[in-house]
Amino acid sequence: MTDGEWGGETGGVVGRPGDEPSAEGRGDPFDDALALANGTAPLRVRPGDGPGITAVTAPYAAGGAVAAASSETGGGDAPYTPDDPFSPDDPAAARSGPSGPVGPTPPTGPRPTPAAVPWHTARRLAERAAPGPPAPETSALGAALGRTLAAPLTALTDLPSFDTSAMDGWAVAGPGPWRLDQPADAPEAGPPSGILAGHAPTEALLDGHAIPIATGARVPSGATAVLRSEHGEVRELSDGGRRLYAPRPAPPGQDIRPRGQECRRGDQLLPAGALVTPAVLGLAAAAGYDELTAYRRPRADVFVLGDELLDEGLPRDGRIRDALGPMLAPWLHALGVEAAAPRHLADEADTLYAALAESTADVVITTGGTASGPVDHVHPTLRRLDAELLVDGVAVRPGHPMLLARLAPGRHLVGLPGNPLAAVSGLLTLAEPLLRTLAARRPAAPYRTPLAAAVTGHPQDTRLVPVAYRDDERHGLTAVPLRFHGPAMLRGIAAADALAVVPPGGAERGTELEILELPWSVGWSAGWTPGWAAPGNPYDPPEATGGRA
């Protein structure tokens, strides 16, 4: 099984392959992984285990309580195997399930480290955590910006809806030269105004005649072409009239946009699922729409946890600036989410509990508090709320202690680590796939880009490394690994176009890796070769690192 497939990464939660049926005749890897995350997966029985062990459901994060329960059935002597998530002593087997707590009361003390979910598996779990978007809404055109169409966009009229002049000049009928007519509504004095945009001609154009016309104006009946103003010459006649001459003939249809050239009424312009961009708003307006039916943008609350965080000024007295609050709201907006201003919460269990209990957002994003330190209150608070844990730890660096939980039907929580780059990893791993499902947005087409330099990998976990694009004579467009990619650093990601998904063990120069682009405009550095010797630049000089980032 290749890296990224179900159970394909060492040290992570292992689900059954899709072709291996479960005891109930099912083999859905998503259901297996979800059951394991919530402690409802059957235990794997090894030779020599007690005959009484069949299946276990256990309370959320109950630690080693299941081991004590299983020892009563003869299975307590089996050694704990960290790589076996079905082991009786494994923390992943000690979480709440639909049937409620089973076994002894969870012990107090530090929460055991759960088995980490492989990175690709975690993203699929997040994508499938919600059954789909909420019901679509009909809103005015402007309010639909950034939403996803819930129904195909069908033209309500022909576009153009009438034959239209594509240029300033003269509408002409037949071969020239042409007698230049004065519009019926033109003033007697002054130059003829001709047919202007927004004014429908009232008279047909006779053969051998011409009339001035503006770009966008309706072409009169009888006209065969439009002669551009720079291609015609007007001469005065002895009888006071004027005649239009052209150096070459005006073929039929020249510079006329015929009715229905772009679409006919009833044509499908865009399919359901298309993102409503500014250009889509313009197309919808041109096609006759005043309102659009689209899926509403998901609503998110952002809770930044930590007594050590400052909202302004320089770091002082052991406290640091909050880097996540200013970053998360606009990042979520770029993902099409309605996010309230981030709210800073003190490291108090009751404060966090009240904030989560009162929130009505579709998704709550928390930062920090996902580990098991003395002020890490996210896991205990989720237990108090009877939340369903979907992902608890991901085999990715940075960002390992991220989590995903279901607070209630239609409401989820994504717990991000407190370190800034680790939080970015959590956004891309868990928040983005979940929010994409809620917004009915299509995933970006997967693509791979060769590395401009080798990258050291983690022995077991996936790495997400900030990269910038540049052209390479041999490989074409490549991804340059950036420096300053530590969990607490933002300097690398601030200079990045994307993140490269580095498999366990690393990747050599020229290896094509999966790329996660950032949700804003990318490619600002495409084709730009970094100045390796520039002081303090975020790129690793190959000669200084042996070609490794």
XYZ file of C-alpha atoms in Angstrom, residues 84-536:
453
model
C -1.033 -1.593 17.069
C -3.982 0.770 17.566
C -6.215 -2.175 18.397
C -4.065 -3.180 21.372
C -6.088 -3.287 24.629
C -3.722 -0.761 26.199
C -3.700 1.582 23.249
C -5.150 5.023 24.078
C -7.083 5.043 20.800
C -9.251 2.232 22.137
C -10.280 4.371 25.097
C -12.736 6.936 23.803
C -16.443 7.472 23.873
C -18.750 5.716 21.454
C -22.413 5.961 20.573
C -23.317 3.550 23.359
C -21.787 5.735 26.067
C -19.074 5.044 28.634
C -18.151 1.446 29.297
C -15.679 0.172 31.906
C -14.081 1.848 34.929
C -14.123 5.589 35.530
C -11.418 7.307 33.480
C -8.280 7.824 35.553
C -7.093 11.296 36.429
C -3.732 12.626 35.368
C -2.188 13.404 31.995
C -4.127 12.262 28.964
C -2.340 9.423 27.137
C -1.023 10.228 23.691
C -3.454 8.901 21.063
C -2.432 7.045 17.950
C -1.949 9.613 15.175
C -4.049 9.405 12.023
C -2.102 9.373 8.720
C -2.179 12.760 7.034
C -4.080 11.772 3.878
C -6.548 9.806 5.990
C -7.119 12.804 8.265
C -7.957 15.012 5.278
C -10.474 12.487 3.977
C -12.025 12.160 7.422
C -12.389 15.945 7.627
C -13.894 16.121 4.144
C -16.506 13.503 5.070
C -17.161 14.696 8.606
C -20.181 16.703 7.448
C -22.836 15.044 5.250
C -22.868 18.062 2.962
C -23.678 21.759 2.828
C -26.750 23.279 4.483
C -29.812 24.059 2.397
C -29.217 26.644 -0.354
C -30.507 30.191 -0.097
C -31.704 32.722 -2.678
C -30.103 36.140 -2.329
C -29.419 39.297 -4.286
C -26.549 39.069 -6.746
C -24.023 40.892 -4.591
C -24.725 38.734 -1.560
C -23.942 35.579 -3.556
C -20.291 36.492 -4.073
C -18.013 33.715 -2.832
C -20.811 31.167 -2.588
C -21.352 28.034 -4.667
C -24.204 27.757 -7.150
C -26.860 25.298 -6.006
C -28.400 25.054 -9.482
C -27.106 25.532 -13.021
C -26.966 29.104 -14.275
C -29.275 29.134 -17.312
C -29.547 32.093 -19.654
C -32.818 33.987 -19.267
C -32.289 35.780 -22.589
C -30.221 35.662 -25.750
C -26.791 37.275 -25.410
C -26.606 39.706 -27.056
C -30.350 40.133 -27.020
C -30.240 42.023 -30.349
C -27.778 42.641 -33.166
C -25.210 45.043 -31.749
C -22.528 47.238 -33.251
C -19.056 46.113 -32.207
C -17.392 49.396 -33.199
C -17.972 53.127 -33.595
C -18.653 53.928 -37.241
C -21.551 53.624 -39.650
C -24.237 51.000 -40.128
C -24.356 50.402 -43.887
C -26.793 48.592 -46.161
C -25.423 46.864 -49.259
C -22.273 47.761 -51.188
C -20.937 51.297 -51.079
C -20.684 54.109 -51.554
C -23.586 54.976 -49.282
C -25.742 58.033 -48.883
C -25.405 59.194 -45.311
C -28.751 59.559 -43.603
C -29.633 61.970 -40.852
C -31.422 60.210 -37.960
C -35.073 61.117 -37.710
C -34.663 62.457 -34.179
C -31.393 64.332 -34.843
C -31.309 68.101 -34.411
C -31.251 70.135 -37.621
C -28.143 72.033 -36.595
C -24.832 70.373 -35.763
C -23.288 67.054 -36.773
C -25.554 64.015 -36.920
C -25.561 62.055 -33.658
C -26.453 58.731 -35.231
C -27.678 55.709 -33.292
C -26.404 55.634 -29.693
C -26.225 52.764 -27.239
C -29.472 52.470 -25.358
C -31.554 53.986 -28.152
C -33.420 51.638 -30.462
C -33.578 52.765 -34.131
C -37.106 53.419 -35.322
C -36.606 53.179 -39.085
C -35.154 50.493 -41.332
C -31.971 51.313 -43.245
C -32.518 51.383 -46.993
C -30.144 49.723 -49.447
C -27.295 52.061 -50.397
C -27.693 54.153 -47.274
C -25.624 54.510 -44.078
C -26.131 56.008 -40.642
C -23.655 56.810 -37.853
C -23.698 54.234 -35.019
C -21.934 53.879 -31.661
C -20.405 50.793 -30.081
C -23.069 48.776 -28.287
C -25.940 50.376 -30.168
C -28.672 48.287 -31.723
C -28.101 47.742 -35.436
C -31.117 48.893 -37.467
C -33.010 46.440 -39.626
C -31.763 46.416 -43.184
C -28.124 47.021 -42.198
C -25.659 44.487 -43.595
C -22.422 45.571 -41.854
C -20.755 48.194 -39.712
C -17.973 50.261 -41.260
C -15.428 51.433 -38.703
C -15.016 55.168 -38.381
C -11.320 54.996 -39.340
C -12.145 53.101 -42.537
C -14.662 55.541 -44.029
C -14.519 58.948 -45.661
C -17.478 61.345 -45.813
C -17.768 63.703 -48.796
C -20.177 66.595 -49.226
C -22.488 66.498 -52.261
C -23.611 69.407 -54.398
C -27.209 68.934 -53.347
C -26.272 69.391 -49.693
C -26.228 65.732 -48.926
C -23.244 63.600 -47.913
C -21.843 60.336 -49.188
C -19.753 57.697 -47.369
C -16.881 56.044 -49.193
C -14.680 53.110 -48.147
C -11.360 51.965 -49.648
C -12.555 48.359 -49.635
C -15.946 46.610 -49.461
C -17.701 45.971 -46.136
C -18.535 42.234 -46.145
C -21.895 41.201 -44.674
C -21.814 40.889 -40.892
C -18.620 42.886 -40.465
C -18.303 44.281 -36.900
C -21.827 43.217 -35.957
C -22.351 41.076 -32.848
C -25.335 38.973 -33.895
C -28.153 38.213 -31.515
C -27.429 35.040 -29.530
C -23.715 35.008 -30.417
C -22.733 34.196 -26.819
C -25.758 32.131 -25.825
C -29.394 31.474 -26.522
C -32.143 31.667 -23.962
C -32.185 28.406 -22.002
C -28.507 27.590 -22.584
C -26.598 26.428 -19.497
C -23.922 29.002 -18.752
C -22.417 27.397 -15.638
C -23.103 24.104 -13.842
C -24.245 23.716 -10.267
C -21.229 23.789 -7.993
C -19.532 26.694 -9.777
C -18.007 29.290 -7.480
C -19.662 32.711 -7.702
C -16.794 35.020 -8.614
C -17.052 38.684 -9.653
C -17.058 37.518 -13.288
C -19.943 35.142 -12.549
C -21.912 38.025 -11.046
C -21.379 39.975 -14.245
C -22.455 37.039 -16.409
C -25.544 36.442 -14.282
C -26.537 40.101 -14.534
C -26.039 40.100 -18.298
C -28.157 36.946 -18.555
C -31.036 38.641 -16.740
C -30.642 37.573 -13.102
C -31.442 39.736 -10.099
C -30.971 36.894 -7.593
C -28.990 33.674 -7.372
C -29.620 30.443 -5.479
C -26.418 29.318 -3.815
C -25.151 27.570 -0.711
C -24.489 29.953 2.104
C -20.973 30.484 3.328
C -20.121 28.470 6.467
C -19.957 30.507 9.665
C -16.944 30.148 11.929
C -15.987 31.328 15.412
C -12.285 31.668 16.204
C -11.157 31.292 19.823
C -7.505 32.089 20.479
C -6.425 30.474 23.750
C -3.518 31.548 25.934
C -2.748 33.826 28.860
C 0.657 34.564 27.355
C -0.732 36.383 24.301
C -0.687 40.133 23.728
C -2.984 41.935 21.296
C -0.661 44.885 20.696
C 2.810 46.219 21.241
C 6.109 44.423 21.625
C 6.580 41.162 23.533
C 7.236 41.840 27.194
C 7.247 40.268 30.638
C 7.342 36.734 29.251
C 4.342 37.366 26.994
C 4.289 37.263 23.182
C 2.185 38.789 20.427
C -0.802 36.852 19.159
C 0.100 35.943 15.576
C -2.850 33.626 14.961
C -5.718 36.018 15.618
C -4.726 38.458 12.844
C -4.036 35.563 10.465
C -6.965 33.194 10.902
C -9.959 35.412 10.107
C -8.662 36.618 6.708
C -7.436 33.095 5.938
C -10.942 31.763 6.589
C -12.419 34.561 4.485
C -10.163 33.435 1.627
C -11.706 29.980 2.014
C -15.189 31.456 1.589
C -16.098 31.448 5.290
C -17.932 34.090 7.299
C -15.662 34.422 10.310
C -16.315 36.679 13.253
C -13.435 38.657 14.732
C -11.185 36.292 16.698
C -11.948 36.158 20.405
C -9.106 35.819 22.906
C -9.903 33.434 25.784
C -7.973 33.009 29.000
C -6.575 29.609 29.917
C -9.604 28.690 32.041
C -11.624 25.520 31.557
C -14.963 27.136 32.413
C -14.313 30.054 30.052
C -13.657 27.704 27.161
C -16.668 25.554 28.053
C -18.990 28.567 28.099
C -17.644 29.873 24.772
C -18.127 26.527 23.028
C -21.540 25.929 24.580
C -22.780 29.374 23.491
C -21.390 29.287 19.945
C -23.859 28.688 17.121
C -21.254 28.684 14.342
C -20.989 25.810 11.911
C -17.327 25.419 12.792
C -15.385 26.570 15.829
C -11.649 27.052 15.371
C -9.541 26.976 18.535
C -5.813 27.601 18.791
C -3.652 25.935 21.403
C -4.723 23.730 24.280
C -4.916 20.513 22.241
C -2.074 18.705 24.045
C -2.108 17.431 27.638
C -0.364 20.202 29.556
C -1.645 21.762 32.789
C -3.651 24.473 30.959
C -4.629 22.463 27.865
C -8.394 22.398 28.350
C -9.677 21.423 24.889
C -9.946 17.655 25.457
C -11.561 17.916 28.933
C -14.011 20.499 27.586
C -14.981 18.258 24.690
C -15.688 15.509 27.196
C -17.913 17.879 29.190
C -19.802 18.706 25.993
C -20.232 15.033 25.035
C -18.524 15.807 21.742
C -17.638 13.072 19.292
C -13.935 12.971 18.552
C -13.279 12.313 14.859
C -9.525 12.926 14.604
C -7.193 13.186 17.584
C -3.666 13.786 16.412
C -2.313 13.541 12.861
C 0.966 12.025 11.699
C 2.211 15.297 10.219
C 4.942 17.765 11.096
C 4.347 20.463 12.080
C 0.897 20.281 13.618
C 0.802 16.793 15.117
C -1.585 17.608 18.057
C -4.468 18.893 15.905
C -7.981 17.483 16.335
C -11.448 17.420 14.814
C -14.632 16.882 16.831
C -18.372 16.943 16.223
C -20.001 19.176 18.835
C -23.545 18.477 17.637
C -25.240 17.580 14.347
C -24.064 20.149 11.831
C -21.540 21.731 14.216
C -17.841 20.895 14.391
C -14.684 22.014 16.148
C -11.200 22.084 14.686
C -8.523 22.308 17.346
C -5.335 23.852 15.977
C -1.979 23.722 17.749
C -0.803 26.982 19.275
C 2.395 27.299 17.249
C 1.729 29.450 14.160
C 3.028 27.198 11.369
C 1.568 24.164 13.125
C -1.772 25.980 13.107
C -1.422 26.556 9.349
C -0.829 22.834 8.968
C -4.039 22.174 10.902
C -5.973 24.618 8.728
C -4.910 22.848 5.551
C -5.278 19.353 6.976
C -8.605 19.486 8.845
C -10.301 22.881 8.519
C -10.061 23.385 4.751
C -11.543 19.994 3.723
C -14.372 20.328 6.253
C -15.199 23.898 5.252
C -15.016 22.972 1.580
C -17.707 20.339 2.131
C -19.886 22.781 4.077
C -19.528 25.399 1.324
C -20.120 22.831 -1.460
C -16.823 23.868 -3.018
C -15.000 21.484 -5.283
C -11.505 20.391 -4.271
C -8.643 21.852 -6.201
C -7.349 19.613 -8.953
C -4.381 17.692 -7.531
C -1.039 18.328 -9.119
C 2.609 17.683 -8.425
C 5.706 19.828 -8.861
C 9.380 18.812 -8.807
C 11.534 20.004 -5.938
C 14.328 22.486 -6.618
C 16.292 21.055 -3.680
C 16.162 17.967 -1.508
C 14.087 18.024 1.677
C 14.746 16.046 4.824
C 11.731 14.057 5.960
C 10.435 12.787 9.268
C 11.085 9.064 9.790
C 7.393 8.220 10.091
C 5.258 11.314 9.545
C 4.340 13.469 6.566
C 5.936 16.915 6.486
C 4.359 20.097 5.118
C 7.110 22.414 3.927
C 6.582 25.969 2.623
C 7.786 26.361 -0.967
C 7.985 29.121 -3.570
C 7.868 28.641 -7.319
C 10.771 29.347 -9.675
C 11.810 28.250 -13.159
C 14.506 25.641 -13.548
C 16.347 24.946 -16.818
C 16.034 21.185 -16.343
C 12.717 20.706 -14.549
C 10.728 23.770 -15.621
C 8.566 25.194 -12.854
C 9.896 23.886 -9.549
C 9.158 24.268 -5.844
C 11.922 25.862 -3.789
C 11.892 24.694 -0.146
C 12.006 27.700 2.157
C 13.860 28.209 5.390
C 12.217 29.229 8.669
C 9.775 26.326 8.618
C 9.824 25.531 12.340
C 6.436 25.008 14.075
C 6.596 28.454 15.722
C 7.757 30.324 12.605
C 5.744 32.276 10.036
C 8.592 33.772 8.031
C 8.712 30.853 5.615
C 4.963 30.611 4.982
C 4.736 34.390 4.522
C 7.115 34.092 1.558
C 5.519 30.913 0.210
C 3.287 30.168 -2.754
C 2.292 26.740 -1.454
C 3.240 23.851 0.803
C 4.852 20.662 -0.445
C 3.633 17.357 1.003
C 6.846 15.527 1.888
C 6.433 11.779 2.534
C 8.178 10.018 5.432
C 11.880 9.755 4.756
C 12.100 12.943 2.700
C 12.507 13.620 -1.015
C 15.428 14.290 -3.343
C 15.865 17.156 -5.749
C 13.671 16.709 -8.821
C 11.136 14.511 -7.023
C 7.576 15.483 -7.925
C 5.590 16.126 -4.766
C 1.950 16.886 -4.085
C 1.409 20.626 -3.714
C -1.092 22.442 -1.494
C -1.582 25.955 -2.803
C -2.542 28.743 -0.462
C -6.097 30.110 -0.821
C -5.077 33.496 -2.154
C -3.443 34.478 -5.422
C -0.347 32.394 -6.024
C 2.554 32.490 -8.360
C 3.838 35.951 -7.485
C 7.343 34.508 -7.477
C 6.894 32.176 -10.471
C 9.794 32.618 -12.818
C 11.791 34.573 -10.260
C 15.109 33.110 -9.219
C 15.792 33.850 -5.535
C 18.922 35.790 -4.689
C 20.723 33.120 -2.723
C 23.236 35.532 -1.247
C 20.710 38.149 -0.150
C 21.115 38.780 3.601
C 18.414 37.109 5.636
